[in-house]
Steps between C-alpha positions, in 0.01 A plus 500: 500500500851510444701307783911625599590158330341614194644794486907413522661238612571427835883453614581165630429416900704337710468086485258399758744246629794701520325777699377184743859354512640866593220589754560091669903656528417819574240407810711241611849736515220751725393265699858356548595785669191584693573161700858643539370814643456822437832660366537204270155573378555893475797417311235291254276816473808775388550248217110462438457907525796565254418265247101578519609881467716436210268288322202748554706804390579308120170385470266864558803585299509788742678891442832540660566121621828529603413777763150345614678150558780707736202662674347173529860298669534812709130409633559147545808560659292747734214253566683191601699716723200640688348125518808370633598774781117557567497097557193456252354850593338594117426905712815618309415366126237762520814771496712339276204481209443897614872561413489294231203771354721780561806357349272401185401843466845624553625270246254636191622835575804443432458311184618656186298358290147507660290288280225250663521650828190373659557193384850495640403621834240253496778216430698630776234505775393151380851352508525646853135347602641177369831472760330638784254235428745217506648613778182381689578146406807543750296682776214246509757249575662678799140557667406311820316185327603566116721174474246284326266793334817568318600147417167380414403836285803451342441126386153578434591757250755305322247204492241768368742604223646121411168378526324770312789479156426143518141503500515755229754297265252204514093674465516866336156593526344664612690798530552719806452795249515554163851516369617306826661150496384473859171231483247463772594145593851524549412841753307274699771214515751731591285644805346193574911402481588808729271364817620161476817591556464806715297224773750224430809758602349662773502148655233528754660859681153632416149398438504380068232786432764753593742323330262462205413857492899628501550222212237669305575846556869441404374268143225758404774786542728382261268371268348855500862677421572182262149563298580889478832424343403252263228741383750788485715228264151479266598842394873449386560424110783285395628827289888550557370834715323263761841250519614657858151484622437160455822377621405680821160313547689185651697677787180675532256210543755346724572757831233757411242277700710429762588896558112550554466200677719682847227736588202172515717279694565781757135620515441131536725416811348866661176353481551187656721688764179664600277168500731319702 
């Protein structure tokens, strides 16, 4: 059977250890500001939502860009807002992605050229999905008790993405998939990674199979979103078309994880809220 390799060629990935150098910065400019507090850290998640949305935008090479990426600042502007008055309150986010439908729709009406318009509305709603989801990495911090699920789900996933690229650079195989440059062992380094250091921040505040279990809830989420993209990147070509698309896979492997990684920490810190 044919394989996608066969087929074409594949556009070149990202270096493994540039994508573990920028997560190492990356996590440690996050958790920087988490230990500062939490308007230094929502200041950290504007600049993760805007450059995740802009990155995601070039590489689905979506319809009407320019319009969806306005849509998507007005939403982050709109999320961070609610977090902050609503002092970690997420009841609000649920309003601002509802908005955030209607001013989709709103928008494709009033294109002029209406080509792709389920795929553009899909863009949209996704884009909005993403801020609102960042967003949560702010709230969980301002819960009663989120100080170290934030800090240590933070290290854990930066450890889980360092770790991972790493791991990867040195054993390929076997793949997490086919077409993936994600292998098997250097998954299970970077969760194995992602407790360690999840226990070894939490510092004793909690028993270490709580801490364990935040650890690797944060690594397994962003090795999920960092698997999906590197898959999506299996299906790029290195043909002048696809130039714009690749560019966008680094900013994209970078924040996207962390913009998914908000709602996991939050349900996390709810959960212990409730055990305690």
């Amino acid at each position: 059977m044919t394989t996608l390799e066969e087929r074409r060629p594949a556009a070149r990935r990202p270096s493994l250890l540039g994508q573990a150098l920028a997560a190492a910065v990356l996590t440690g400019g996050l958790l920087g500001l988490a230990v500062l507090g939490e308007y230094p850290l929502l200041g950290g998640v504007v600049a993760v939502q805007l450059l995740a949305v802009l990155g995601f935008l070039a590489l689905t090479d979506a319809p009407a860009s320019g319009a969806i990426f306005v849509l998507g600042l007005a939403a982050a502007v709109a999320a961070d807002v609610v977090v902050a008055v609503d002092d970690g309150n997420v009841g609000g986010l649920s309003g601002v992605v509802a908005l955030g439908l209607v001013a989709a729709l709103l928008h494709q009406l009033s294109r002029r050229d209406r080509t792709r318009v389920t795929e553009s509305l899909a863009d949209t709603f996704v884009v909005v999905t993403l801020v609102c989801s960042a967003a949560c990495l702010t709230a969980a911090l301002m819960q009663d008790g989120g100080t170290w699920p934030v800090r240590a789900g933070l290290a854990a996933a930066g450890v889980a993405l360092v770790a991972g690229r790493l791991g990867d650079a040195v054993i390929h195989r076997p793949a997490l998939a086919v077409g993936a440059t994600r292998a098997w062992p250097g998954l299970l380094l970077g969760l194995g990674g992602a407790v360690a250091v999840a226990v070894l921040v939490a510092g004793g505040q909690v028993s270490s199979g709580r801490a364990a279990l935040v650890g690797l809830a944060a690594g397994a989420t962003v090795a999920t979103v960092d698997l999906a993209i590197d898959l999506a990147a299996a299906e790029l070509s290195p043909a002048p078309e696809d130039n714009r698309r690749v560019a966008a896979l680094r900013p994209v492997s970078l924040f996207l994880p962390f913009t998914l990684l908000g709602p996991v920490l939050l349900l996390a810190v709810r959960l212990l809220q409730d055990r305690a």
